[in-house]
CSV table of C-alpha atoms and ligand atoms in Angstrom, one decimal:
chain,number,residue,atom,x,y,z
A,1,UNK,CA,15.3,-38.9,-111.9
A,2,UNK,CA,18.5,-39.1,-113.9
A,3,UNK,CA,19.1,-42.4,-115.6
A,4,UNK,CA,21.7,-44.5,-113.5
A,5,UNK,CA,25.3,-43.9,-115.4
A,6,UNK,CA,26.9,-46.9,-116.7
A,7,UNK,CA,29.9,-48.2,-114.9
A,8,UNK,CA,30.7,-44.4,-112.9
A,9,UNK,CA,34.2,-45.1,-112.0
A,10,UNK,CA,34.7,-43.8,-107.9
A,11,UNK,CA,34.6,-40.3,-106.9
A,12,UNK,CA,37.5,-38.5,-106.3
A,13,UNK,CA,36.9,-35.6,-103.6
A,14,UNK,CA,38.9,-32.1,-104.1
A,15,UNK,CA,41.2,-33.4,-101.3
A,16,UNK,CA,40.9,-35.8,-98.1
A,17,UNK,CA,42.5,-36.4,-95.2
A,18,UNK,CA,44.9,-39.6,-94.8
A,19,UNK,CA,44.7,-41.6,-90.9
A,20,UNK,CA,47.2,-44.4,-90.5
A,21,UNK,CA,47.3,-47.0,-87.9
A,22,UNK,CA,49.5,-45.3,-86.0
A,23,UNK,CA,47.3,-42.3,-85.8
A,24,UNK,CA,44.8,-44.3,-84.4
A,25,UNK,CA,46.9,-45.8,-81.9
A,26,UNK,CA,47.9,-42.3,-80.9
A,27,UNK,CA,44.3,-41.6,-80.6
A,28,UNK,CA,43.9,-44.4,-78.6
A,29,UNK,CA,46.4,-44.4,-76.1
A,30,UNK,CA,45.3,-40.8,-74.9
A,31,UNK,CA,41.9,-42.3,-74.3
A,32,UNK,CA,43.5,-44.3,-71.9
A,33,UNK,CA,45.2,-41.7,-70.3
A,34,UNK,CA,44.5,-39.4,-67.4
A,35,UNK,CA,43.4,-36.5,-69.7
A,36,UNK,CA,41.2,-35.8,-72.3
A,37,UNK,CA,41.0,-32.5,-72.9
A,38,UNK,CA,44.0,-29.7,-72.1
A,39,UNK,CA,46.6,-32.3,-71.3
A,40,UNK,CA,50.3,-33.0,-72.5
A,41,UNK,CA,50.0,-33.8,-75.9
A,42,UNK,CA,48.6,-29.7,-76.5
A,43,UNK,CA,52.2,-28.0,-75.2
A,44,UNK,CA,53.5,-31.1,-77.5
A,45,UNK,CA,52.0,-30.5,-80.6
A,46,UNK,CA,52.1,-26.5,-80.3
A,47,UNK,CA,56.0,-27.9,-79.5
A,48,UNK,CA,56.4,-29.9,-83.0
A,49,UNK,CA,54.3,-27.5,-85.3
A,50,UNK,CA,57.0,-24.5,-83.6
A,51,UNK,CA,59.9,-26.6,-85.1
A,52,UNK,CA,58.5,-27.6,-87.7
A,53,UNK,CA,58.3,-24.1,-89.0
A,54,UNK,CA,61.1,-22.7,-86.7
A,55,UNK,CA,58.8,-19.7,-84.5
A,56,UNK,CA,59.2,-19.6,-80.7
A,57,UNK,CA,55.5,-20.0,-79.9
A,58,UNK,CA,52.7,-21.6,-80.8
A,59,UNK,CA,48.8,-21.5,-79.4
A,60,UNK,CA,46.6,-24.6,-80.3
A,61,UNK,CA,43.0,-24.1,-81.0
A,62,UNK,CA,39.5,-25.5,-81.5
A,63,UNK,CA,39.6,-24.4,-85.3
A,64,UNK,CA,41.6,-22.2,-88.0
A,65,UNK,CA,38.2,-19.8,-87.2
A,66,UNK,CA,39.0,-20.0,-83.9
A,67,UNK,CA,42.8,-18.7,-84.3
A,68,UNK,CA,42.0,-16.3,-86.7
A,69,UNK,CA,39.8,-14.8,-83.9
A,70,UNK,CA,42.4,-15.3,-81.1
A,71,UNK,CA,45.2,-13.2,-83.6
A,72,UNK,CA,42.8,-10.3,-83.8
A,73,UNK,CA,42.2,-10.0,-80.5
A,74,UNK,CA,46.2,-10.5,-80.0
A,75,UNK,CA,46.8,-7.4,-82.0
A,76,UNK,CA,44.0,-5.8,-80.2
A,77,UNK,CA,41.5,-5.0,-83.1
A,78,UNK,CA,38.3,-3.3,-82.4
A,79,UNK,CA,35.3,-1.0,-82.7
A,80,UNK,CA,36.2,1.0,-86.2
A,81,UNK,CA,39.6,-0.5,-86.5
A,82,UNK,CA,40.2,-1.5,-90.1
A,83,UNK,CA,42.2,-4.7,-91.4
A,84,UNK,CA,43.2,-5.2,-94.9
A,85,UNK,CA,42.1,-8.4,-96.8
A,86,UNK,CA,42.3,-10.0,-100.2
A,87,UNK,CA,38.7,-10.6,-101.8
A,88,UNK,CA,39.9,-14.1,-102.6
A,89,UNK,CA,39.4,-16.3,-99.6
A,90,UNK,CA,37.3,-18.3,-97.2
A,91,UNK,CA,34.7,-16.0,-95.3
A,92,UNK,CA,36.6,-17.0,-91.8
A,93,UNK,CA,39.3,-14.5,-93.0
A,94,UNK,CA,37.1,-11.6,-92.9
A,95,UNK,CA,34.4,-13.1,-90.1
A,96,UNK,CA,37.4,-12.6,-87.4
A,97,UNK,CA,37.8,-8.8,-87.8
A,98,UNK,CA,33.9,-8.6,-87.5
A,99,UNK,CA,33.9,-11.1,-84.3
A,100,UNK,CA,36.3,-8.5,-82.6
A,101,UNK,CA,33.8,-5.3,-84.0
A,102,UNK,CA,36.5,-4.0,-86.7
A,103,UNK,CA,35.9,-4.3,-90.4
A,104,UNK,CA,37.1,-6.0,-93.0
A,105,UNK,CA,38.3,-3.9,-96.1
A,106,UNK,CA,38.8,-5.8,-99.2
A,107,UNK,CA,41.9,-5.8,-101.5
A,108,UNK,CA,41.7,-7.1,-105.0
A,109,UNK,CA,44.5,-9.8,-105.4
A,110,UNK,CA,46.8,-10.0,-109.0
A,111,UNK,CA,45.3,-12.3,-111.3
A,112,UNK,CA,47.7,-14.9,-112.2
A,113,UNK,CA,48.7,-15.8,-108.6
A,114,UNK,CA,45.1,-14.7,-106.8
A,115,UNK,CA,47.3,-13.3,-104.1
A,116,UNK,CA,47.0,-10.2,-101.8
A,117,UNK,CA,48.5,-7.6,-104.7
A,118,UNK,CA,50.5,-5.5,-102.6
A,119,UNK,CA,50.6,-2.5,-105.2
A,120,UNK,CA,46.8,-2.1,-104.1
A,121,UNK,CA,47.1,-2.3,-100.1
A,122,UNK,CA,48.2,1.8,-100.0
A,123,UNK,CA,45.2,2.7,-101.8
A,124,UNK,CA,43.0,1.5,-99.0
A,125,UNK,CA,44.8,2.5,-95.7
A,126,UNK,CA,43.2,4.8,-93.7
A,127,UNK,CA,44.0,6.4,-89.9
A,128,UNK,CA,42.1,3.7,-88.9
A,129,UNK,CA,44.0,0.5,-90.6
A,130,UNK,CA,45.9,-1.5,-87.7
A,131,UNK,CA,46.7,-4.8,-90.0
A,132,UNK,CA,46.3,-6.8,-93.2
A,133,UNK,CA,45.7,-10.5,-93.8
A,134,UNK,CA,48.0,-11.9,-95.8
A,135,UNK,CA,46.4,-15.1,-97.4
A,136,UNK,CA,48.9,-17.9,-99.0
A,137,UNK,CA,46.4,-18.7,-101.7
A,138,UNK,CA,46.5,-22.4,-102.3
A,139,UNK,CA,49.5,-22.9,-100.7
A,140,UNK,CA,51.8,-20.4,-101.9
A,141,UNK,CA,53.2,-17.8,-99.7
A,142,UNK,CA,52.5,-14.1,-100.5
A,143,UNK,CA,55.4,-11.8,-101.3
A,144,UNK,CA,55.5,-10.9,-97.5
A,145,UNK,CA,59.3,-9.2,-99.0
A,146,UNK,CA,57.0,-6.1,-100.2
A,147,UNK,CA,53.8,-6.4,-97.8
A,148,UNK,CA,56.2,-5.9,-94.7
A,149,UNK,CA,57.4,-2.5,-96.2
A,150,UNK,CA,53.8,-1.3,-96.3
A,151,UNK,CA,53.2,-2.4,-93.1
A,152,UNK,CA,56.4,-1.0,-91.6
A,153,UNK,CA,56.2,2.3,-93.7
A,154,UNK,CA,52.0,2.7,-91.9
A,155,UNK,CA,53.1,1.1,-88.8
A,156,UNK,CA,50.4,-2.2,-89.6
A,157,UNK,CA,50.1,-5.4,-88.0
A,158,UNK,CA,51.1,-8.1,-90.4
A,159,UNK,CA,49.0,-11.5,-90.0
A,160,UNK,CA,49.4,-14.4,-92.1
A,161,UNK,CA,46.2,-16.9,-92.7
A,162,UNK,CA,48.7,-19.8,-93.4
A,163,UNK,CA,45.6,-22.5,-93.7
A,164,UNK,CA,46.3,-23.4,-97.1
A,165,UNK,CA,50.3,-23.5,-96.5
A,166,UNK,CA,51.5,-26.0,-93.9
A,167,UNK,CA,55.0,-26.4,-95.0
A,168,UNK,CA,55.6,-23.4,-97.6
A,169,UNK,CA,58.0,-21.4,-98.0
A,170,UNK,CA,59.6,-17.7,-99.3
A,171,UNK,CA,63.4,-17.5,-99.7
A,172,UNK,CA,63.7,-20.8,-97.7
A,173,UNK,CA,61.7,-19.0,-94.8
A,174,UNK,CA,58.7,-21.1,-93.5
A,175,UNK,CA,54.9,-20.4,-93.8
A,176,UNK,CA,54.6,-19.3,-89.7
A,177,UNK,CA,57.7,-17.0,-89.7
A,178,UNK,CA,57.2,-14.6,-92.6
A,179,UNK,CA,54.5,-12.3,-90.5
A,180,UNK,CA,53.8,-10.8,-87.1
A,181,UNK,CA,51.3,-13.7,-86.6
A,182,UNK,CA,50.5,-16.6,-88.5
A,183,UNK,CA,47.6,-18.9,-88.5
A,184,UNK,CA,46.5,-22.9,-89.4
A,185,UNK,CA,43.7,-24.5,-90.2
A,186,UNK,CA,43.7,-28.5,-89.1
A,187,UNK,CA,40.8,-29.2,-90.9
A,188,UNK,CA,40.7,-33.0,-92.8
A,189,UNK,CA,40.6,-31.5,-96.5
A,190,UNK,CA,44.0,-29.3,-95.2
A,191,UNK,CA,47.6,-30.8,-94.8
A,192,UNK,CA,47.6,-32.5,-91.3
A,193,UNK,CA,44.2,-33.2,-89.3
A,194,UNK,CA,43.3,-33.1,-85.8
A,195,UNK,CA,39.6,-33.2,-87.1
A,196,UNK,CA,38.5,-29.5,-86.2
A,197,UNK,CA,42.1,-27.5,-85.0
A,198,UNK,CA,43.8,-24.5,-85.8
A,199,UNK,CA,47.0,-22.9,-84.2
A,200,UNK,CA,49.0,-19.1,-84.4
A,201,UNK,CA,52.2,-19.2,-84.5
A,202,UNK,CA,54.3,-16.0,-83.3
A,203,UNK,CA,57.8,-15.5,-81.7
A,204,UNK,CA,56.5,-12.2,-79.5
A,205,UNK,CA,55.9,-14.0,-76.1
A,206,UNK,CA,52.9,-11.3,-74.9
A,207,UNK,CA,50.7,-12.5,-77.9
A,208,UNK,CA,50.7,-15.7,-77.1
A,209,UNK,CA,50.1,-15.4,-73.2
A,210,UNK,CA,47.0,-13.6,-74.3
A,211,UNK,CA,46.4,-16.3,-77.2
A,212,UNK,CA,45.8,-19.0,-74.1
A,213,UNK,CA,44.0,-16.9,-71.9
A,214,UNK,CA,41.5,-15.8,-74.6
A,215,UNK,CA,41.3,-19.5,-75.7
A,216,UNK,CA,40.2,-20.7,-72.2
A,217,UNK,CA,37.0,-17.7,-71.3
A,218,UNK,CA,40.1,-15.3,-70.3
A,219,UNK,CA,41.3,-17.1,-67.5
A,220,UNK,CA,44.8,-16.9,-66.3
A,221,UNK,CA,45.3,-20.4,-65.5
A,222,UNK,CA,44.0,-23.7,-66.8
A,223,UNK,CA,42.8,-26.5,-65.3
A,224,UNK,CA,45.9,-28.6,-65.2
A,225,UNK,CA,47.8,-25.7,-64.1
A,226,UNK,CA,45.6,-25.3,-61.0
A,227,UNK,CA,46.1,-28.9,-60.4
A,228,UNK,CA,49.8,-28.6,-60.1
A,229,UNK,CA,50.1,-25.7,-58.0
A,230,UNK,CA,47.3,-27.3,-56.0
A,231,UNK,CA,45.3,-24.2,-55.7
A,232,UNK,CA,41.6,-23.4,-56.7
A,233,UNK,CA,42.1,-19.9,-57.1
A,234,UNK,CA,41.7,-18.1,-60.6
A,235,UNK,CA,40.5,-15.4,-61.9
A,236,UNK,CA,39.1,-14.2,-65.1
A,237,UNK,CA,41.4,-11.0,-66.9
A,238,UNK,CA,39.2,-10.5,-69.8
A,239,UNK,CA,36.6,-11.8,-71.9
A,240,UNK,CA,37.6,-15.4,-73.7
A,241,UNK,CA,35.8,-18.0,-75.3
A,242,UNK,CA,36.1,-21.7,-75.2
A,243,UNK,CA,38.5,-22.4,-78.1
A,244,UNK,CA,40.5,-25.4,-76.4
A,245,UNK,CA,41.4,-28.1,-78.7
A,246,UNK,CA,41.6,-31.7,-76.8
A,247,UNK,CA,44.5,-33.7,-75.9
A,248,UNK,CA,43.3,-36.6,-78.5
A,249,UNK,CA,42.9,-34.2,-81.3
A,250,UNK,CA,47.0,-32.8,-80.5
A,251,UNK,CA,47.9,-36.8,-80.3
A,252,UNK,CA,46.4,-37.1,-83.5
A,253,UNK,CA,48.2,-33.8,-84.6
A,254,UNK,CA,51.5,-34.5,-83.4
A,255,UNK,CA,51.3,-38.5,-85.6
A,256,UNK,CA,49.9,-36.5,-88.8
A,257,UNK,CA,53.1,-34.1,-89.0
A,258,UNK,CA,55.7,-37.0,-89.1
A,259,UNK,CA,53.8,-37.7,-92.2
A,260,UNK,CA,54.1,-33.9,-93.5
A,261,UNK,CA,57.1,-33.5,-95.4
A,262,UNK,CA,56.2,-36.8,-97.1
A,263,UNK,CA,52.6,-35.6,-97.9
A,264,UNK,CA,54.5,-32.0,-99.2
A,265,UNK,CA,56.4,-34.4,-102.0
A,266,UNK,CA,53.5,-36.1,-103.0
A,267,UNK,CA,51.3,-33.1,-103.8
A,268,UNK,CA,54.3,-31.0,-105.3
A,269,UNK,CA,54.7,-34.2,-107.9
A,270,UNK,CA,51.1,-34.2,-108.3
A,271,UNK,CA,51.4,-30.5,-109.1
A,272,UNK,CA,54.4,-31.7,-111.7
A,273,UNK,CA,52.3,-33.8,-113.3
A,274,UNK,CA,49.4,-31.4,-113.8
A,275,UNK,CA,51.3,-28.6,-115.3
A,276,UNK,CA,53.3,-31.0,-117.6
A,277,UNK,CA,49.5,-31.7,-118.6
A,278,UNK,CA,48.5,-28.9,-119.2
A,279,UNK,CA,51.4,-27.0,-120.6
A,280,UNK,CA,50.0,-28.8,-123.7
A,281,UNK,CA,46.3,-27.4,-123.5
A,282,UNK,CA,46.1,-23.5,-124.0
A,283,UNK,CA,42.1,-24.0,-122.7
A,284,UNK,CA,43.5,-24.8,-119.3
A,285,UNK,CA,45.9,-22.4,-117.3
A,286,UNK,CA,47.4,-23.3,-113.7
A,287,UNK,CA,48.1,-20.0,-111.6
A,288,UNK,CA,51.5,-18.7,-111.7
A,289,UNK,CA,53.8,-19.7,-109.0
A,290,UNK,CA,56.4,-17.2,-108.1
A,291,UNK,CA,60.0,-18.0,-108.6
A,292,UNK,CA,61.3,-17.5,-104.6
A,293,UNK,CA,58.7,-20.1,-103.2
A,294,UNK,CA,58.2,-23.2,-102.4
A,295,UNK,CA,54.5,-24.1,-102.9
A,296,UNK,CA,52.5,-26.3,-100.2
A,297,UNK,CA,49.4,-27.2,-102.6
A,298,UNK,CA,47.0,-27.4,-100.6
A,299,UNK,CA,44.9,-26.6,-103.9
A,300,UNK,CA,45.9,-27.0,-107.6
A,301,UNK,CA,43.9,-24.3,-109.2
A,302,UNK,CA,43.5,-23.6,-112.4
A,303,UNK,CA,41.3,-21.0,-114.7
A,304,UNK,CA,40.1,-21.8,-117.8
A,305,UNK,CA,40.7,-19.4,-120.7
A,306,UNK,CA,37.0,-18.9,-121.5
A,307,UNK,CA,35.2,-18.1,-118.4
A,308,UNK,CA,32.2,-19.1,-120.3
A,309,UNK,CA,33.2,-22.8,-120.5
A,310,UNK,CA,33.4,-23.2,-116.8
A,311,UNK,CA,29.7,-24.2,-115.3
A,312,UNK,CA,29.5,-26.6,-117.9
A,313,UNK,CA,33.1,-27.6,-116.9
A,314,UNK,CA,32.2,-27.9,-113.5
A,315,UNK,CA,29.0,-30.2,-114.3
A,316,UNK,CA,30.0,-32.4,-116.8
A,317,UNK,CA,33.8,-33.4,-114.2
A,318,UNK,CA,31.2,-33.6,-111.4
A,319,UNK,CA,29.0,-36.0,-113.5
A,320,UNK,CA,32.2,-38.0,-114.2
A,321,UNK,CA,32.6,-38.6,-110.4
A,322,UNK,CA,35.1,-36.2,-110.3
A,323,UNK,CA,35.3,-33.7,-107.1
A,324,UNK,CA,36.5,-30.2,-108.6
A,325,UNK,CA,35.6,-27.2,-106.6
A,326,UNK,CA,36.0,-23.6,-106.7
A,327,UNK,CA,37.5,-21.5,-104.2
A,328,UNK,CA,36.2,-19.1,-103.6
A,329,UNK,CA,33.0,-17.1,-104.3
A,330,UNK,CA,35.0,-13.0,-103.5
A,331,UNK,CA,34.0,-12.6,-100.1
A,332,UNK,CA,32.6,-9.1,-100.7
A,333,UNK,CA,30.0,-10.3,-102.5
A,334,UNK,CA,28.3,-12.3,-99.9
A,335,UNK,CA,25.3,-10.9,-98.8
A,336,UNK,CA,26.6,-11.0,-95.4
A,337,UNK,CA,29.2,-7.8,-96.0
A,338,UNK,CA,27.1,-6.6,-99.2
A,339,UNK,CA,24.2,-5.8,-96.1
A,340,UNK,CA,26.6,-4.9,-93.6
A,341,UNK,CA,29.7,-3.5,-95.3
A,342,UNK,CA,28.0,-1.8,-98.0
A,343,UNK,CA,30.3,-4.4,-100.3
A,344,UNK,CA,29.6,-4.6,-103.9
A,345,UNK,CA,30.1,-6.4,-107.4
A,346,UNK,CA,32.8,-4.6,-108.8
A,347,UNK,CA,34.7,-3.7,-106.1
A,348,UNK,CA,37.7,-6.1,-106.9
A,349,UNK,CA,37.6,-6.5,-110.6
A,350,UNK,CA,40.4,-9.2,-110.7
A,351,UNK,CA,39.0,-11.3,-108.0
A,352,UNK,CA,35.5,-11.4,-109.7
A,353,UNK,CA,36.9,-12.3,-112.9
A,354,UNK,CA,39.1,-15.0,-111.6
A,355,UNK,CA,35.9,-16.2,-109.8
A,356,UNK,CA,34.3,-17.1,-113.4
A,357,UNK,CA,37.2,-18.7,-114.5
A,358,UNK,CA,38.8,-20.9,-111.4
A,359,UNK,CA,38.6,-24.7,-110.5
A,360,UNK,CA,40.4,-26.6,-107.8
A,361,UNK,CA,41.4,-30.0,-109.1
A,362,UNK,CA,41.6,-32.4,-106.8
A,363,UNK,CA,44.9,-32.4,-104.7
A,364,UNK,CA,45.8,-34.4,-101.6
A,365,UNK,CA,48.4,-37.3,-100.9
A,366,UNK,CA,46.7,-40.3,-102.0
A,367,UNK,CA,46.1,-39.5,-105.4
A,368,UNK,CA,47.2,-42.0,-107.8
A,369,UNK,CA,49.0,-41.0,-111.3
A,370,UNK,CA,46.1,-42.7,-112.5
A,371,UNK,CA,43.6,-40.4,-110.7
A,372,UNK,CA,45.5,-37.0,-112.2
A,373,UNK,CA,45.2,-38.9,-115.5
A,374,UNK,CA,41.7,-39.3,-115.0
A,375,UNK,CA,41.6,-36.1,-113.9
A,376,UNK,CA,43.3,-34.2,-117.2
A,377,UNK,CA,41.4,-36.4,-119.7
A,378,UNK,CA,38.3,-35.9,-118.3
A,379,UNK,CA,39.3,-32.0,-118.3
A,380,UNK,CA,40.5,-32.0,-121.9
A,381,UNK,CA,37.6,-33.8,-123.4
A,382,UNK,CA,35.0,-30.8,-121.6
A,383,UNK,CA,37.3,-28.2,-122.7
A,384,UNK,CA,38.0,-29.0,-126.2
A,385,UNK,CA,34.0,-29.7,-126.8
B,1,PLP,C1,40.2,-23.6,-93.7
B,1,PLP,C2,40.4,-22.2,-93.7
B,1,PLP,C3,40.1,-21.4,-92.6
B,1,PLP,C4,39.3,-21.9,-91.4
B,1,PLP,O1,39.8,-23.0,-90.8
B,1,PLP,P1,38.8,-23.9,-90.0
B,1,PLP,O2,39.8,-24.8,-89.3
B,1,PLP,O3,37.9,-24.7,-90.9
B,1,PLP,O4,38.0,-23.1,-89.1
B,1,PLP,C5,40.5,-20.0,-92.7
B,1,PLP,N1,41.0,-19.5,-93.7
B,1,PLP,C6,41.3,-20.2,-94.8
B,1,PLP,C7,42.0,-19.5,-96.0
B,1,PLP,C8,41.0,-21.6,-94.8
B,1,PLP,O5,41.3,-22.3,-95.9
């Protein structure tokens, strides 16, 4: 057993969600209502997040897994078919090219953004590549300017996994426009919560119809649409799954993004104050943000100068109570796609690298300045031992 630590100030998680009263009472009031599940409060949040980042449709889901799979079967992907992806994400990026029978072929990223590099897409298109996944790495939107030439020039699908950018931006253009297809994630550790949620946004009307059959077993009408036509009659036009999301969970949804553009200040002035930090300590470098964006932070990630510093890093912030993560392990080098894929060490030379070197800070609305203080001293003192 470890010795108990004397006076361990309180943990401080990587990020966490933020539920006000009025959420609850949001929550609550559809409890009380006639519906639970697909009800009003779905059309309405798919309604608010579509403004919020100016697209024409939107298509609420169970999770940001659940969209990602709904986009690729959108675009249609299938046996053999091919889809680009950066090494440098969560596995769910990849997982939904492999739900639909395609496969995932990873793209190293450039190593002071740990973004999709779009210099290395050609390399890796093939008569068999129908899209890439663009990922917004922490929160900061890709240079979609230069992937939507690829994809125009090999006549690609462009998808966007926009889970880590609620609220960014490219040339004043919102996270949700910038691709053919963009996805969110409304897990608690991302901007807004519905608990478990996700949504793809898009402005072609087609996608989307096929987006709510394939979320309700591929059924051309819902429940509540029956209802209203008072008919029984449906009938099933392909195979779906059950990817609903509830009426609560878009009540909750709909409170959280009043709070957004509020919660987007704080963690861009958290972001301030941790580069002002660490402008001053060569040891610890944030990524480079590119000068056209505006940056949603939903991670503040930086990478230490000597890779060989960072397990001991790691440890000695986590013994301090102190939440830092890393994001993420390359996905080609999960056993999963190193068995299946024939994926291997080496194969994206920038991603692995950055892998040794990255940690995610923690990052989310209610962090105090003295939390990011906390947070940079306890830093400092492990990387100047
Ligand atoms: C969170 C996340 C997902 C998956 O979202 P869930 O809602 O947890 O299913 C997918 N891609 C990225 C990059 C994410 O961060």
């Amino acid at each position: 057993m470890k010795p108990a630590k004397t006076q361990q100030l309180p943990f401080i998680p990587y990020g966490r969600q933020i539920i006000t009263e009025e959420d609850i009472q949001a929550v609550v009031d559809v409890l009380h209502s006639d519906w639970l599940t697909t009800g009003p409060n779905v059309a309405q949040f798919e309604k608010a997040v579509c403004r919020f980042v100016d697209t024409s449709f939107g298509v609420a889901v169970s999770s940001g897994t659940a969209a990602l799979h709904a986009a690729m079967y959108a675009i249609g992907i299938g046996p053999d078919d091919e889809v680009i992806v950066p090494a440098m994400t969560f596995v769910a990026t990849a997982n939904c090219i492999v739900y639909q029978g395609g496969r995932p072929v990873f793209c190293d990223v450039d190593s002071h953004t740990l973004l999709l590099d779009p210099e290395k897409i050609r390399q890796h298109i093939t008569q068999r590549t129908k899209a890439i996944i663009a990922v917004d790495y922490a929160g900061q939107p890709c240079d979609y300017g230069a992937l939507r030439k690829i994809a125009d020039e090999y006549n690609l699908i462009l998808v966007a996994d926009g889970c880590h950018a609620l609220g960014a931006k490219e040339n004043e253009e919102s996270v949700g426009r910038l691709a053919d297809l963009t996805v969110f994630s409304f897990h608690p550790v991302k901007h807004i919560t519905t608990c478990e949620g996700g949504m793809v946004m898009t402005d072609d009307a087609e996608m989307a119809e096929k987006m709510r059959l394939f979320r309700n077993h591929g059924i051309s009408s819902d429940h509540r649409q029956r209802e209203e036509n008072g008919t029984w009659y449906y009938e099933m036009i392909d195979l779906g799954y059950n990817y609903r999301i509830s009426d609560l969970q878009c009540a909750l949804g709909s409170s959280q993004l009043q709070k957004l553009p509020r919660w987007l200040e704080q963690r861009r002035s958290i972001a301030r104050k941790y580069d002002a930090k660490f402008a001053s300590i060569p040891a610890v470098r944030p990524l480079a943000v590119r000068s056209d964006v505006s940056h949603a932070y939903h991670l503040y990630v930086v990478k230490l100068a000597d890779s060989k510093q960072r397990t001991r890093v790691f440890r000695e912030l986590r013994d301090e109570n102190i939440g830092v993560n890393v994001h993420y392990l390359p996905v080609h080098l999960h056993p999963f796609y190193q068995d299946n894929f024939a994926t291997f060490p080496g194969q994206c030379p920038c991603a692995e690298a950055a892998y040794g070197q990255i940690l995610s800070l923690p990052m989310y609305p209610g962090l105090t300045a003295d939390d990011v203080e906390r947070v940079c001293d306890s830093l400092q003192r492990a990387v100047e031992k």
